[in-house]
JSON list of C-alpha atoms and ligand atoms in Angstrom, two decimals:
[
{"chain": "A", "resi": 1, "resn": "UNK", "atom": "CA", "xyz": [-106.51, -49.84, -50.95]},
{"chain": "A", "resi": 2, "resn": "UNK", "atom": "CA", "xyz": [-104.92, -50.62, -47.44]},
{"chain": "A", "resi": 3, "resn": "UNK", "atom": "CA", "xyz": [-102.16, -48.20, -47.07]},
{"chain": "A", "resi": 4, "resn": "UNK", "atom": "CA", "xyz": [-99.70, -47.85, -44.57]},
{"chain": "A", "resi": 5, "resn": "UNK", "atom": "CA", "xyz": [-99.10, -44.30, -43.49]},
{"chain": "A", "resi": 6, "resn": "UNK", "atom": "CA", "xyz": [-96.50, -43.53, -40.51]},
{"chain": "A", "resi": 7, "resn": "UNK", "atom": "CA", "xyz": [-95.05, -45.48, -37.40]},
{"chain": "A", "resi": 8, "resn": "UNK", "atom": "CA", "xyz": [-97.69, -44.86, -34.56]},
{"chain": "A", "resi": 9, "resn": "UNK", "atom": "CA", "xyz": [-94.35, -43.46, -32.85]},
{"chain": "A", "resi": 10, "resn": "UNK", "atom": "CA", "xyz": [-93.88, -40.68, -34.87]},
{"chain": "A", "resi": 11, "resn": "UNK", "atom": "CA", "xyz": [-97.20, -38.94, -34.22]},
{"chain": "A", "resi": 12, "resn": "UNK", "atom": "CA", "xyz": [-96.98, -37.64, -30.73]},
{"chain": "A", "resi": 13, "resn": "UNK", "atom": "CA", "xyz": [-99.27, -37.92, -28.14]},
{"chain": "A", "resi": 14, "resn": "UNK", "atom": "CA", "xyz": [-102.55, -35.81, -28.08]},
{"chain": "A", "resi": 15, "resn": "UNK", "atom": "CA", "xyz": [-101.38, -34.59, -31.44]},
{"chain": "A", "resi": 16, "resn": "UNK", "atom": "CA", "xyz": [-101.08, -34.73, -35.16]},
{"chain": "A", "resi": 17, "resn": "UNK", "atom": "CA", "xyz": [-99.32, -35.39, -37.99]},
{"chain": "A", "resi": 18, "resn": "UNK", "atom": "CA", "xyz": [-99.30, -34.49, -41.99]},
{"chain": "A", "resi": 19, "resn": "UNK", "atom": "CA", "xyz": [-98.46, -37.46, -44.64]},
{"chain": "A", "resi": 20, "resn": "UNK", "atom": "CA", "xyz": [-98.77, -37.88, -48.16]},
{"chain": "A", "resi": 21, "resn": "UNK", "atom": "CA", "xyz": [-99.80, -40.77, -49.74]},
{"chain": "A", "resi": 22, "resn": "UNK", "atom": "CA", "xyz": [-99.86, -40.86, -53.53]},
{"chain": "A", "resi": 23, "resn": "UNK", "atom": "CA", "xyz": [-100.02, -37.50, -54.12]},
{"chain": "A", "resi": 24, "resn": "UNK", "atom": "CA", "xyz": [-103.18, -37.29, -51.54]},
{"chain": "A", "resi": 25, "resn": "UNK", "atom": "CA", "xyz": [-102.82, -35.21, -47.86]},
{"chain": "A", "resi": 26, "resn": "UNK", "atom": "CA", "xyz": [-103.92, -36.71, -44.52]},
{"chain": "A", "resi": 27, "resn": "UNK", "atom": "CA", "xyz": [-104.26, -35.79, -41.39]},
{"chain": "A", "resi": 28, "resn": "UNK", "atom": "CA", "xyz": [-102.97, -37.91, -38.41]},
{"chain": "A", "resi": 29, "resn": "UNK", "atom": "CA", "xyz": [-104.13, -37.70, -34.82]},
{"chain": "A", "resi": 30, "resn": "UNK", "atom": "CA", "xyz": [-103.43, -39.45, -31.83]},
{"chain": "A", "resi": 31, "resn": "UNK", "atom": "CA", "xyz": [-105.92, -38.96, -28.77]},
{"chain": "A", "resi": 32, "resn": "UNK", "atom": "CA", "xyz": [-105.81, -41.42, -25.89]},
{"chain": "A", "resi": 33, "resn": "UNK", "atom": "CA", "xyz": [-103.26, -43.75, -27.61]},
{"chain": "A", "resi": 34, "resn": "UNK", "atom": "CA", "xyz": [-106.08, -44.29, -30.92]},
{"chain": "A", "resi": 35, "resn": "UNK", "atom": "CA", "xyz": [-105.45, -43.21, -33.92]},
{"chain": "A", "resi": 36, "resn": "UNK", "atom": "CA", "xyz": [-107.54, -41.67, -36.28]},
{"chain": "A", "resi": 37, "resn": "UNK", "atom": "CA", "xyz": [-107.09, -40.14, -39.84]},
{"chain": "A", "resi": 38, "resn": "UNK", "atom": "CA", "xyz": [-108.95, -37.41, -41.64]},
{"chain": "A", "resi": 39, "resn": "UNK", "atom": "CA", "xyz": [-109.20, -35.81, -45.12]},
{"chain": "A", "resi": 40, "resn": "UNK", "atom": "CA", "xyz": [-106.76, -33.14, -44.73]},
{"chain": "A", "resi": 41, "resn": "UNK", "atom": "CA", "xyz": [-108.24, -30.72, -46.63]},
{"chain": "A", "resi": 42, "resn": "UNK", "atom": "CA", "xyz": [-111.25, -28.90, -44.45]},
{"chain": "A", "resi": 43, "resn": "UNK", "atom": "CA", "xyz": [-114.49, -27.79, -46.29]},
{"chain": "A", "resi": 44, "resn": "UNK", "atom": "CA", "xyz": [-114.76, -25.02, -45.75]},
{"chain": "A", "resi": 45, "resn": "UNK", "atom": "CA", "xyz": [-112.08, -23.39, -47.93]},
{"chain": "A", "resi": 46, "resn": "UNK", "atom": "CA", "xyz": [-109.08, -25.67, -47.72]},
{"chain": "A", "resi": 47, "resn": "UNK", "atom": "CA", "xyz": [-107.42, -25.29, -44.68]},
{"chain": "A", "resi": 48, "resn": "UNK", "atom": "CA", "xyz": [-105.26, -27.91, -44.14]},
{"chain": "A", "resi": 49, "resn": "UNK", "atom": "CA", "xyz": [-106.45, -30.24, -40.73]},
{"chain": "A", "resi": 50, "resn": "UNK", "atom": "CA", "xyz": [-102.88, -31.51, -39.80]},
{"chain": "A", "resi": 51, "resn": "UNK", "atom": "CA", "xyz": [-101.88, -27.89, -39.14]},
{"chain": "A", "resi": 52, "resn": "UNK", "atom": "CA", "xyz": [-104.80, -27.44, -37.07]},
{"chain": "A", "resi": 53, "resn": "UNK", "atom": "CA", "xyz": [-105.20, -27.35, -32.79]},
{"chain": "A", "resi": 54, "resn": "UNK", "atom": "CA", "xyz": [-106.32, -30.63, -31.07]},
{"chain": "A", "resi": 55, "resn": "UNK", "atom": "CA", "xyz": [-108.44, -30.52, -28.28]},
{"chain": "A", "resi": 56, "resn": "UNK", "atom": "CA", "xyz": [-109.53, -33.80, -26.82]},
{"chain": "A", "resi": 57, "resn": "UNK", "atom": "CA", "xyz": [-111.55, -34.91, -30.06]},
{"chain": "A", "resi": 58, "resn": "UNK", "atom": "CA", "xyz": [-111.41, -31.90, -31.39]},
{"chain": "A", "resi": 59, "resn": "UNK", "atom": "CA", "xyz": [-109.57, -30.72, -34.08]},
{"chain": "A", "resi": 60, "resn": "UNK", "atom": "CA", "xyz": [-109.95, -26.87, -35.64]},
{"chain": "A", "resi": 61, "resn": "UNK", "atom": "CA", "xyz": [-108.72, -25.61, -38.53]},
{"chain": "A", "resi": 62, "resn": "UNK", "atom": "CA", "xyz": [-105.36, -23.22, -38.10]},
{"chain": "A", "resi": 63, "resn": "UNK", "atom": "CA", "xyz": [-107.26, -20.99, -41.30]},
{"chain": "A", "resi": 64, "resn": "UNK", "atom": "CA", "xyz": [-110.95, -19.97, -40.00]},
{"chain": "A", "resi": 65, "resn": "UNK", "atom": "CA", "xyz": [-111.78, -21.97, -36.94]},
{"chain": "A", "resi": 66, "resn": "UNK", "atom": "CA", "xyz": [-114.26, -24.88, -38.29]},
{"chain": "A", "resi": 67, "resn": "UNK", "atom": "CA", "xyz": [-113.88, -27.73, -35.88]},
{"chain": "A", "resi": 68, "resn": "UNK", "atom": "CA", "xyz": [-114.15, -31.73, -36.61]},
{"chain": "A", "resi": 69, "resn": "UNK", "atom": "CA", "xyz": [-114.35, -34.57, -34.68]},
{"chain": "A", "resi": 70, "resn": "UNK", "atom": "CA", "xyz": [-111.35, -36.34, -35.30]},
{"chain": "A", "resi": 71, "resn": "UNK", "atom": "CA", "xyz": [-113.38, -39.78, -34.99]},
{"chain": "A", "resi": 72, "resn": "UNK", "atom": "CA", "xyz": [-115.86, -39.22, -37.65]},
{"chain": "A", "resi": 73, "resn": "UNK", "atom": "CA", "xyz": [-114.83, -35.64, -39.34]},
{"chain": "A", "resi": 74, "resn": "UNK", "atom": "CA", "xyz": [-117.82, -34.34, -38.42]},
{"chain": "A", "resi": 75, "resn": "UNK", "atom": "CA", "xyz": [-118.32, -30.74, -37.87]},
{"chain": "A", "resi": 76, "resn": "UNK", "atom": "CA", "xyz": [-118.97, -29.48, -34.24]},
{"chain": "A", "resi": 77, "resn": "UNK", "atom": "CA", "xyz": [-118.21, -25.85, -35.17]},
{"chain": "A", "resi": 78, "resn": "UNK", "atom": "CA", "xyz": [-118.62, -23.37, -38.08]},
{"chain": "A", "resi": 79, "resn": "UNK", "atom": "CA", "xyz": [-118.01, -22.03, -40.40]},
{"chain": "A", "resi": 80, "resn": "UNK", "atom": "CA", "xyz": [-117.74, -25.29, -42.52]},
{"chain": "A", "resi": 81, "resn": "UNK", "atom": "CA", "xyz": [-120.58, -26.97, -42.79]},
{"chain": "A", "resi": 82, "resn": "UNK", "atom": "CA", "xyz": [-119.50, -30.56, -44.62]},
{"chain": "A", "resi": 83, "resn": "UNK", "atom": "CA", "xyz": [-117.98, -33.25, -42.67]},
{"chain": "A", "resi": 84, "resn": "UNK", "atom": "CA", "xyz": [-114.56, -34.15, -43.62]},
{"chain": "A", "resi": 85, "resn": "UNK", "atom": "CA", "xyz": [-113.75, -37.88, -44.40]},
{"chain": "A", "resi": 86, "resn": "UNK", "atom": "CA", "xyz": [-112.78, -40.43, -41.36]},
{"chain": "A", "resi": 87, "resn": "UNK", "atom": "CA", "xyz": [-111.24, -43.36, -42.78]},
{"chain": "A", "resi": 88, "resn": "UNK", "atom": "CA", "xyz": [-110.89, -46.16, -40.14]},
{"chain": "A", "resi": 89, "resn": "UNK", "atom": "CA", "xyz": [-107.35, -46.83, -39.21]},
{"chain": "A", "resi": 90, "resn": "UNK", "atom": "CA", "xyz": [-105.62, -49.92, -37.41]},
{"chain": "A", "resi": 91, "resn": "UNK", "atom": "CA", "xyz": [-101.72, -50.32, -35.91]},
{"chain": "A", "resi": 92, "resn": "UNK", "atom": "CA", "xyz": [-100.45, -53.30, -36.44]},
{"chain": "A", "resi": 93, "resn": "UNK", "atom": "CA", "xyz": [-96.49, -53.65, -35.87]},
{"chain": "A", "resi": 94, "resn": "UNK", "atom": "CA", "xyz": [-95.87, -50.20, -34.65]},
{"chain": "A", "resi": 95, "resn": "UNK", "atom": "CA", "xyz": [-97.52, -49.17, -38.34]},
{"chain": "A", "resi": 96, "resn": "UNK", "atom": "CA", "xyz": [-100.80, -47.36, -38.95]},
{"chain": "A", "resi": 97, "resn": "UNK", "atom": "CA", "xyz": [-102.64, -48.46, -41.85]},
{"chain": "A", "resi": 98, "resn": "UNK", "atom": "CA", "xyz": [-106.02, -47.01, -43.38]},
{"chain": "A", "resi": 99, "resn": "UNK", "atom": "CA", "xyz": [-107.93, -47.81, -45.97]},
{"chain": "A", "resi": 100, "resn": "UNK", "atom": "CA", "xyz": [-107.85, -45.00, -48.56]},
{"chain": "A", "resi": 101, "resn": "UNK", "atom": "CA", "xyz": [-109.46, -44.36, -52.08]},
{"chain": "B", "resi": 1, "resn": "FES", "atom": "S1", "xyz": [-110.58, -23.24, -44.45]},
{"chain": "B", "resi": 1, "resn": "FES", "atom": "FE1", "xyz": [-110.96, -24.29, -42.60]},
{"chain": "B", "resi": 1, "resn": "FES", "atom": "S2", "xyz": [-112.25, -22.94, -41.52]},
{"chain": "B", "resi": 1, "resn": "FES", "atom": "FE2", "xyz": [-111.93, -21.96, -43.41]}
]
């Protein structure tokens, strides 16, 4: 189901966001003007990814450290050892849209 899930505006530069969409959490980030959108939930133990660090790609979880690729949610650091989901995202009219389950 296409989705719409924030203005690109309101997710800052080189940083993140949290939304809610039917009951379901997602993580926002915006690196280099793209933006991508994770699972928010990290699998490791359930951190959530939208209170995390960015760096570059890179985001790590604010409860144990794992680290995802925001691009494709897979892991580049421990401890998790599951990717997260990526779901592709476009902006079209100053609104991000995904498709989401
Ligand atoms: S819950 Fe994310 S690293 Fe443990």
């Amino acid at each position: 189901m296409r989705v719409g899930l924030a203005a690109a505006e309101d997710i800052p530069a080189e940083g993140t966001k949290c939304v809610e969409v039917h009951g379901r959490k997602y993580a926002l980030f915006k690196v280099g003007g793209q933006v991508y959108c994770l699972d928010n939930t990290c699998t490791h133990l359930g951190g959530p990814l939208c209170e995390g660090r960015l760096a570059g790609f890179v985001v790590q979880c604010p409860w144990h450290g794992s680290r995802f690729d925001v691009r494709t949610g897979q892991v580049v650091g421990p401890p998790a050892r599951s990717a997260v989901h990526a779901y592709p995202t476009t902006v079209e009219a100053g609104k991000v849209w995904a498709d989401l389950p």
